[in-house]
Amino acid sequence: MSNAGFRIFKKVNRPDKDLIEQFKGLPVANIADEMNRFSCVDARIKRVNSTPLLGPALTVKARIGDNMMFHKALDLAQPGDVIVVDVQGDLVNSLTGEIMMRQALKKGLAGIVIDGAVRDVEALQVMDMAIYAAGVTPKGPFKDGPGEINVPVSCGGVVVNPGDILVGDADGIVVIRPQDAPVIAKKARAKQAKEQDTFKAIEAGTLDRSMYSDEVFLKKGCEIIDDYYK
């Protein structure tokens, strides 16, 4: 018998740790560029502290204002996991605070991403675990359910599947399917190396800016006037 909307899948196809580690230290912007600027979580979901985010997703689909399934996910999560909570962007009730986050930290989780609100933010700001949320409110949650664990969820406009790799920094979060990860990691590292060469060229004054010459703009139909605006 299926009970869609109130069920728990206990297993996650977590990618190999070595594959996840290939993204360590890579800027999210570089990764996103090599994914054609897709799969970036919406900008309204911001980091609460400065701890980098990297790990596989354990997903939670929560009822608005309710964190019962989130609590159950804490029990199921393994060290290095990132719990991703879909609460439809609701900011009326916080879904977590210092007590739950201390439990997550104790379990060795890599991070928490909530498309919703948190509280006790001053305590969360100094925790050595990545925390991202869409907002902050002191109003706490209920614990009644229903909800689902380890099903596809929506977080900041991006579909997140259990086992997807999440990478986060100050710019935001990108979501990577494990089957795409080896190629994306390789391309993102190559882009990072190319950027280092660009920085050196800027300092040396040798950066090629010909693609922004007047001739290029004229070919595009831009009118260039050698006079003041009148």
PDB file of C-alpha atoms in Angstrom:
ATOM      1  CA  MET A   1       0.000   0.000   0.000  1.00  0.00           C
ATOM      2  CA  SER A   2       1.291   3.446  -0.932  1.00  0.00           C
ATOM      3  CA  ASN A   3       0.796   6.411   1.342  1.00  0.00           C
ATOM      4  CA  ALA A   4       2.039   9.256  -0.857  1.00  0.00           C
ATOM      5  CA  GLY A   5       2.653  12.385   1.189  1.00  0.00           C
ATOM      6  CA  PHE A   6       3.476  10.515   4.389  1.00  0.00           C
ATOM      7  CA  ARG A   7       6.294   8.033   3.827  1.00  0.00           C
ATOM      8  CA  ILE A   8       9.979   7.508   4.530  1.00  0.00           C
ATOM      9  CA  PHE A   9      12.525   5.931   2.207  1.00  0.00           C
ATOM     10  CA  LYS A  10      15.396   4.916   4.469  1.00  0.00           C
ATOM     11  CA  LYS A  11      18.051   4.354   1.783  1.00  0.00           C
ATOM     12  CA  VAL A  12      20.011   6.930  -0.261  1.00  0.00           C
ATOM     13  CA  ASN A  13      22.241   6.207  -3.265  1.00  0.00           C
ATOM     14  CA  ARG A  14      25.124   8.314  -1.997  1.00  0.00           C
ATOM     15  CA  PRO A  15      27.885   9.004  -4.509  1.00  0.00           C
ATOM     16  CA  ASP A  16      31.425   7.891  -3.780  1.00  0.00           C
ATOM     17  CA  LYS A  17      33.224  10.189  -1.333  1.00  0.00           C
ATOM     18  CA  ASP A  18      36.141  10.611  -3.726  1.00  0.00           C
ATOM     19  CA  LEU A  19      33.732  11.966  -6.336  1.00  0.00           C
ATOM     20  CA  ILE A  20      32.265  14.450  -3.858  1.00  0.00           C
ATOM     21  CA  GLU A  21      35.753  15.586  -2.818  1.00  0.00           C
ATOM     22  CA  GLN A  22      36.525  16.573  -6.422  1.00  0.00           C
ATOM     23  CA  PHE A  23      34.376  19.660  -5.830  1.00  0.00           C
ATOM     24  CA  LYS A  24      36.177  20.740  -2.655  1.00  0.00           C
ATOM     25  CA  GLY A  25      37.499  24.277  -2.975  1.00  0.00           C
ATOM     26  CA  LEU A  26      35.829  24.933  -6.328  1.00  0.00           C
ATOM     27  CA  PRO A  27      33.852  28.199  -6.540  1.00  0.00           C
ATOM     28  CA  VAL A  28      30.148  27.618  -7.063  1.00  0.00           C
ATOM     29  CA  ALA A  29      30.188  30.182  -9.881  1.00  0.00           C
ATOM     30  CA  ASN A  30      32.760  28.129 -11.829  1.00  0.00           C
ATOM     31  CA  ILE A  31      30.748  24.962 -11.393  1.00  0.00           C
ATOM     32  CA  ALA A  32      27.552  26.702 -12.476  1.00  0.00           C
ATOM     33  CA  ASP A  33      29.248  28.114 -15.575  1.00  0.00           C
ATOM     34  CA  GLU A  34      30.142  24.574 -16.609  1.00  0.00           C
ATOM     35  CA  MET A  35      26.487  23.572 -16.149  1.00  0.00           C
ATOM     36  CA  ASN A  36      25.334  26.268 -18.582  1.00  0.00           C
ATOM     37  CA  ARG A  37      24.150  28.457 -15.677  1.00  0.00           C
ATOM     38  CA  PHE A  38      21.470  25.963 -14.596  1.00  0.00           C
ATOM     39  CA  SER A  39      20.821  24.126 -11.296  1.00  0.00           C
ATOM     40  CA  CYS A  40      21.589  27.102  -9.037  1.00  0.00           C
ATOM     41  CA  VAL A  41      19.354  27.475  -5.990  1.00  0.00           C
ATOM     42  CA  ASP A  42      17.422  30.757  -5.920  1.00  0.00           C
ATOM     43  CA  ALA A  43      19.242  33.768  -4.450  1.00  0.00           C
ATOM     44  CA  ARG A  44      16.674  34.179  -1.665  1.00  0.00           C
ATOM     45  CA  ILE A  45      18.198  31.117   0.034  1.00  0.00           C
ATOM     46  CA  LYS A  46      21.253  32.576   1.735  1.00  0.00           C
ATOM     47  CA  ARG A  47      23.932  31.156   3.965  1.00  0.00           C
ATOM     48  CA  VAL A  48      23.637  31.770   7.693  1.00  0.00           C
ATOM     49  CA  ASN A  49      27.349  31.284   8.397  1.00  0.00           C
ATOM     50  CA  SER A  50      30.597  31.140   6.425  1.00  0.00           C
ATOM     51  CA  THR A  51      31.171  27.366   6.512  1.00  0.00           C
ATOM     52  CA  PRO A  52      31.502  25.900   2.980  1.00  0.00           C
ATOM     53  CA  LEU A  53      28.838  23.416   1.907  1.00  0.00           C
ATOM     54  CA  LEU A  54      29.696  20.109   0.238  1.00  0.00           C
ATOM     55  CA  GLY A  55      27.905  16.786   0.476  1.00  0.00           C
ATOM     56  CA  PRO A  56      25.162  14.472  -0.786  1.00  0.00           C
ATOM     57  CA  ALA A  57      21.518  15.330  -0.272  1.00  0.00           C
ATOM     58  CA  LEU A  58      19.153  13.652   2.136  1.00  0.00           C
ATOM     59  CA  THR A  59      15.800  15.203   1.246  1.00  0.00           C
ATOM     60  CA  VAL A  60      12.767  16.166   3.305  1.00  0.00           C
ATOM     61  CA  LYS A  61       9.382  17.310   2.040  1.00  0.00           C
ATOM     62  CA  ALA A  62       7.851  19.021   5.059  1.00  0.00           C
ATOM     63  CA  ARG A  63       4.382  20.281   5.766  1.00  0.00           C
ATOM     64  CA  ILE A  64       4.328  24.073   6.092  1.00  0.00           C
ATOM     65  CA  GLY A  65       5.128  25.057   9.684  1.00  0.00           C
ATOM     66  CA  ASP A  66       5.939  21.473  10.712  1.00  0.00           C
ATOM     67  CA  ASN A  67       9.322  19.837  11.340  1.00  0.00           C
ATOM     68  CA  MET A  68       8.424  16.294  12.431  1.00  0.00           C
ATOM     69  CA  MET A  69       9.885  14.745   9.267  1.00  0.00           C
ATOM     70  CA  PHE A  70      12.941  16.970   9.594  1.00  0.00           C
ATOM     71  CA  HIS A  71      13.543  15.482  13.048  1.00  0.00           C
ATOM     72  CA  LYS A  72      13.239  11.968  11.609  1.00  0.00           C
ATOM     73  CA  ALA A  73      15.714  12.890   8.863  1.00  0.00           C
ATOM     74  CA  LEU A  74      18.244  13.838  11.557  1.00  0.00           C
ATOM     75  CA  ASP A  75      18.034  10.269  12.856  1.00  0.00           C
ATOM     76  CA  LEU A  76      18.498   8.790   9.378  1.00  0.00           C
ATOM     77  CA  ALA A  77      21.303  11.091   8.231  1.00  0.00           C
ATOM     78  CA  GLN A  78      24.896   9.921   8.054  1.00  0.00           C
ATOM     79  CA  PRO A  79      28.081  11.953   8.622  1.00  0.00           C
ATOM     80  CA  GLY A  80      28.769  14.165   5.624  1.00  0.00           C
ATOM     81  CA  ASP A  81      25.120  14.364   4.511  1.00  0.00           C
ATOM     82  CA  VAL A  82      23.332  17.585   3.615  1.00  0.00           C
ATOM     83  CA  ILE A  83      19.695  17.630   4.742  1.00  0.00           C
ATOM     84  CA  VAL A  84      17.620  19.552   2.191  1.00  0.00           C
ATOM     85  CA  VAL A  85      14.187  20.623   3.433  1.00  0.00           C
ATOM     86  CA  ASP A  86      11.395  21.635   1.077  1.00  0.00           C
ATOM     87  CA  VAL A  87       8.795  23.671   2.954  1.00  0.00           C
ATOM     88  CA  GLN A  88       7.605  25.600  -0.125  1.00  0.00           C
ATOM     89  CA  GLY A  89       9.474  28.747   0.866  1.00  0.00           C
ATOM     90  CA  ASP A  90       7.189  29.414   3.829  1.00  0.00           C
ATOM     91  CA  LEU A  91       8.600  31.947   6.302  1.00  0.00           C
ATOM     92  CA  VAL A  92       5.773  32.061   8.853  1.00  0.00           C
ATOM     93  CA  ASN A  93       7.315  29.380  11.102  1.00  0.00           C
ATOM     94  CA  SER A  94      10.955  28.500  11.554  1.00  0.00           C
ATOM     95  CA  LEU A  95      11.737  24.842  10.864  1.00  0.00           C
ATOM     96  CA  THR A  96      14.822  24.602  13.057  1.00  0.00           C
ATOM     97  CA  GLY A  97      16.960  26.362  15.615  1.00  0.00           C
ATOM     98  CA  GLU A  98      19.958  25.874  17.862  1.00  0.00           C
ATOM     99  CA  ILE A  99      18.851  22.594  19.477  1.00  0.00           C
ATOM    100  CA  MET A 100      18.345  20.691  16.217  1.00  0.00           C
ATOM    101  CA  MET A 101      21.425  22.207  14.641  1.00  0.00           C
ATOM    102  CA  ARG A 102      23.556  21.134  17.592  1.00  0.00           C
ATOM    103  CA  GLN A 103      22.284  17.592  17.002  1.00  0.00           C
ATOM    104  CA  ALA A 104      23.151  17.845  13.301  1.00  0.00           C
ATOM    105  CA  LEU A 105      26.610  19.145  14.134  1.00  0.00           C
ATOM    106  CA  LYS A 106      27.152  16.332  16.655  1.00  0.00           C
ATOM    107  CA  LYS A 107      26.262  13.770  13.977  1.00  0.00           C
ATOM    108  CA  GLY A 108      28.872  15.239  11.651  1.00  0.00           C
ATOM    109  CA  LEU A 109      26.510  16.465   8.960  1.00  0.00           C
ATOM    110  CA  ALA A 110      27.980  18.627   6.204  1.00  0.00           C
ATOM    111  CA  GLY A 111      25.093  21.061   6.194  1.00  0.00           C
ATOM    112  CA  ILE A 112      21.431  21.995   6.223  1.00  0.00           C
ATOM    113  CA  VAL A 113      19.561  23.741   3.399  1.00  0.00           C
ATOM    114  CA  ILE A 114      16.012  24.911   4.093  1.00  0.00           C
ATOM    115  CA  ASP A 115      13.634  26.512   1.620  1.00  0.00           C
ATOM    116  CA  GLY A 116      12.049  28.127   4.632  1.00  0.00           C
ATOM    117  CA  ALA A 117      12.993  29.871   7.869  1.00  0.00           C
ATOM    118  CA  VAL A 118      15.307  29.239  10.832  1.00  0.00           C
ATOM    119  CA  ARG A 119      15.688  30.820  14.265  1.00  0.00           C
ATOM    120  CA  ASP A 120      18.387  31.220  16.937  1.00  0.00           C
ATOM    121  CA  VAL A 121      20.408  32.725  14.123  1.00  0.00           C
ATOM    122  CA  GLU A 122      23.177  34.180  16.320  1.00  0.00           C
ATOM    123  CA  ALA A 123      24.020  30.670  17.534  1.00  0.00           C
ATOM    124  CA  LEU A 124      23.812  29.269  14.007  1.00  0.00           C
ATOM    125  CA  GLN A 125      26.169  31.942  12.692  1.00  0.00           C
ATOM    126  CA  VAL A 126      29.109  30.573  14.693  1.00  0.00           C
ATOM    127  CA  MET A 127      28.504  26.869  14.045  1.00  0.00           C
ATOM    128  CA  ASP A 128      31.098  24.914  12.078  1.00  0.00           C
ATOM    129  CA  MET A 129      28.450  23.441   9.774  1.00  0.00           C
ATOM    130  CA  ALA A 130      26.995  25.020   6.650  1.00  0.00           C
ATOM    131  CA  ILE A 131      23.450  26.322   7.097  1.00  0.00           C
ATOM    132  CA  TYR A 132      21.386  27.970   4.370  1.00  0.00           C
ATOM    133  CA  ALA A 133      17.835  29.300   4.711  1.00  0.00           C
ATOM    134  CA  ALA A 134      15.346  31.597   3.016  1.00  0.00           C
ATOM    135  CA  GLY A 135      14.651  33.670   6.130  1.00  0.00           C
ATOM    136  CA  VAL A 136      14.651  34.067   9.893  1.00  0.00           C
ATOM    137  CA  THR A 137      11.761  34.199  12.358  1.00  0.00           C
ATOM    138  CA  PRO A 138      11.430  33.460  16.091  1.00  0.00           C
ATOM    139  CA  LYS A 139       8.100  31.706  15.575  1.00  0.00           C
ATOM    140  CA  GLY A 140       8.659  27.989  16.086  1.00  0.00           C
ATOM    141  CA  PRO A 141       7.293  24.909  14.296  1.00  0.00           C
ATOM    142  CA  PHE A 142       4.735  22.209  15.042  1.00  0.00           C
ATOM    143  CA  LYS A 143       5.455  18.473  15.102  1.00  0.00           C
ATOM    144  CA  ASP A 144       2.514  16.656  13.588  1.00  0.00           C
ATOM    145  CA  GLY A 145       3.451  15.682  10.013  1.00  0.00           C
ATOM    146  CA  PRO A 146       2.780  14.470   7.415  1.00  0.00           C
ATOM    147  CA  GLY A 147       5.658  14.704   4.940  1.00  0.00           C
ATOM    148  CA  GLU A 148       8.167  12.580   3.065  1.00  0.00           C
ATOM    149  CA  ILE A 149      11.835  11.686   3.338  1.00  0.00           C
ATOM    150  CA  ASN A 150      14.209  10.832   0.480  1.00  0.00           C
ATOM    151  CA  VAL A 151      11.959  11.743  -2.411  1.00  0.00           C
ATOM    152  CA  PRO A 152      12.630  14.414  -5.062  1.00  0.00           C
ATOM    153  CA  VAL A 153      12.019  17.882  -3.589  1.00  0.00           C
ATOM    154  CA  SER A 154      12.019  21.463  -4.806  1.00  0.00           C
ATOM    155  CA  CYS A 155      14.509  23.801  -3.146  1.00  0.00           C
ATOM    156  CA  GLY A 156      14.887  27.345  -4.396  1.00  0.00           C
ATOM    157  CA  GLY A 157      13.407  26.429  -7.766  1.00  0.00           C
ATOM    158  CA  VAL A 158      15.740  23.461  -8.305  1.00  0.00           C
ATOM    159  CA  VAL A 159      14.765  19.797  -8.142  1.00  0.00           C
ATOM    160  CA  VAL A 160      16.965  17.985  -5.618  1.00  0.00           C
ATOM    161  CA  ASN A 161      17.067  14.194  -5.603  1.00  0.00           C
ATOM    162  CA  PRO A 162      18.395  12.074  -2.748  1.00  0.00           C
ATOM    163  CA  GLY A 163      22.118  11.617  -3.353  1.00  0.00           C
ATOM    164  CA  ASP A 164      22.592  14.733  -5.480  1.00  0.00           C
ATOM    165  CA  ILE A 165      25.798  16.629  -4.680  1.00  0.00           C
ATOM    166  CA  LEU A 166      25.368  20.118  -3.213  1.00  0.00           C
ATOM    167  CA  VAL A 167      28.158  22.689  -3.285  1.00  0.00           C
ATOM    168  CA  GLY A 168      27.709  26.038  -1.560  1.00  0.00           C
ATOM    169  CA  ASP A 169      29.725  29.170  -0.847  1.00  0.00           C
ATOM    170  CA  ALA A 170      29.017  32.884  -0.392  1.00  0.00           C
ATOM    171  CA  ASP A 171      27.487  33.097  -3.875  1.00  0.00           C
ATOM    172  CA  GLY A 172      24.910  30.385  -3.244  1.00  0.00           C
ATOM    173  CA  ILE A 173      24.312  26.698  -3.947  1.00  0.00           C
ATOM    174  CA  VAL A 174      24.575  24.530  -7.050  1.00  0.00           C
ATOM    175  CA  VAL A 175      23.022  21.062  -7.330  1.00  0.00           C
ATOM    176  CA  ILE A 176      24.839  18.344  -9.286  1.00  0.00           C
ATOM    177  CA  ARG A 177      23.553  14.950 -10.410  1.00  0.00           C
ATOM    178  CA  PRO A 178      26.171  12.278  -9.534  1.00  0.00           C
ATOM    179  CA  GLN A 179      26.182  10.879 -13.072  1.00  0.00           C
ATOM    180  CA  ASP A 180      27.220  14.320 -14.386  1.00  0.00           C
ATOM    181  CA  ALA A 181      29.680  15.069 -11.602  1.00  0.00           C
ATOM    182  CA  PRO A 182      32.980  13.664 -12.994  1.00  0.00           C
ATOM    183  CA  VAL A 183      32.815  15.725 -16.183  1.00  0.00           C
ATOM    184  CA  ILE A 184      31.571  18.851 -14.405  1.00  0.00           C
ATOM    185  CA  ALA A 185      34.331  18.682 -11.780  1.00  0.00           C
ATOM    186  CA  LYS A 186      37.011  18.321 -14.447  1.00  0.00           C
ATOM    187  CA  LYS A 187      35.657  21.244 -16.489  1.00  0.00           C
ATOM    188  CA  ALA A 188      35.240  23.453 -13.410  1.00  0.00           C
ATOM    189  CA  ARG A 189      38.841  22.849 -12.325  1.00  0.00           C
ATOM    190  CA  ALA A 190      40.046  23.734 -15.829  1.00  0.00           C
ATOM    191  CA  LYS A 191      37.994  26.933 -15.676  1.00  0.00           C
ATOM    192  CA  GLN A 192      39.477  27.789 -12.294  1.00  0.00           C
ATOM    193  CA  ALA A 193      43.004  27.387 -13.709  1.00  0.00           C
ATOM    194  CA  LYS A 194      42.107  29.563 -16.708  1.00  0.00           C
ATOM    195  CA  GLU A 195      40.825  32.265 -14.370  1.00  0.00           C
ATOM    196  CA  GLN A 196      44.138  32.272 -12.525  1.00  0.00           C
ATOM    197  CA  ASP A 197      45.846  32.962 -15.864  1.00  0.00           C
ATOM    198  CA  THR A 198      43.368  35.789 -16.461  1.00  0.00           C
ATOM    199  CA  PHE A 199      44.193  37.353 -13.093  1.00  0.00           C
ATOM    200  CA  LYS A 200      47.895  37.255 -13.954  1.00  0.00           C
ATOM    201  CA  ALA A 201      47.213  38.926 -17.322  1.00  0.00           C
ATOM    202  CA  ILE A 202      45.224  41.681 -15.593  1.00  0.00           C
ATOM    203  CA  GLU A 203      48.112  42.404 -13.239  1.00  0.00           C
ATOM    204  CA  ALA A 204      50.589  42.372 -16.139  1.00  0.00           C
ATOM    205  CA  GLY A 205      48.399  44.625 -18.270  1.00  0.00           C
ATOM    206  CA  THR A 206      48.301  42.056 -21.089  1.00  0.00           C
ATOM    207  CA  LEU A 207      44.654  40.971 -20.939  1.00  0.00           C
ATOM    208  CA  ASP A 208      43.095  40.786 -24.412  1.00  0.00           C
ATOM    209  CA  ARG A 209      40.056  43.095 -24.520  1.00  0.00           C
ATOM    210  CA  SER A 210      39.581  43.049 -28.299  1.00  0.00           C
ATOM    211  CA  MET A 211      36.146  41.450 -28.006  1.00  0.00           C
ATOM    212  CA  TYR A 212      34.937  44.767 -26.532  1.00  0.00           C
ATOM    213  CA  SER A 213      36.460  47.017 -29.209  1.00  0.00           C
ATOM    214  CA  ASP A 214      34.428  49.683 -31.055  1.00  0.00           C
ATOM    215  CA  GLU A 215      34.537  47.516 -34.175  1.00  0.00           C
ATOM    216  CA  VAL A 216      32.765  44.654 -32.437  1.00  0.00           C
ATOM    217  CA  PHE A 217      30.012  46.965 -31.149  1.00  0.00           C
ATOM    218  CA  LEU A 218      29.591  48.548 -34.586  1.00  0.00           C
ATOM    219  CA  LYS A 219      29.163  45.109 -36.186  1.00  0.00           C
ATOM    220  CA  LYS A 220      26.358  44.449 -33.701  1.00  0.00           C
ATOM    221  CA  GLY A 221      24.603  47.635 -34.835  1.00  0.00           C
ATOM    222  CA  CYS A 222      25.547  49.819 -31.881  1.00  0.00           C
ATOM    223  CA  GLU A 223      25.737  53.559 -32.598  1.00  0.00           C
ATOM    224  CA  ILE A 224      28.941  55.103 -31.229  1.00  0.00           C
ATOM    225  CA  ILE A 225      28.911  58.930 -31.008  1.00  0.00           C
ATOM    226  CA  ASP A 226      32.100  60.870 -30.398  1.00  0.00           C
ATOM    227  CA  ASP A 227      30.311  63.688 -28.602  1.00  0.00           C
ATOM    228  CA  TYR A 228      28.483  64.558 -25.353  1.00  0.00           C
ATOM    229  CA  TYR A 229      24.865  63.588 -24.766  1.00  0.00           C
ATOM    230  CA  LYS A 230      22.671  66.634 -25.564  1.00  0.00           C
TER     231      LYS A 230
END
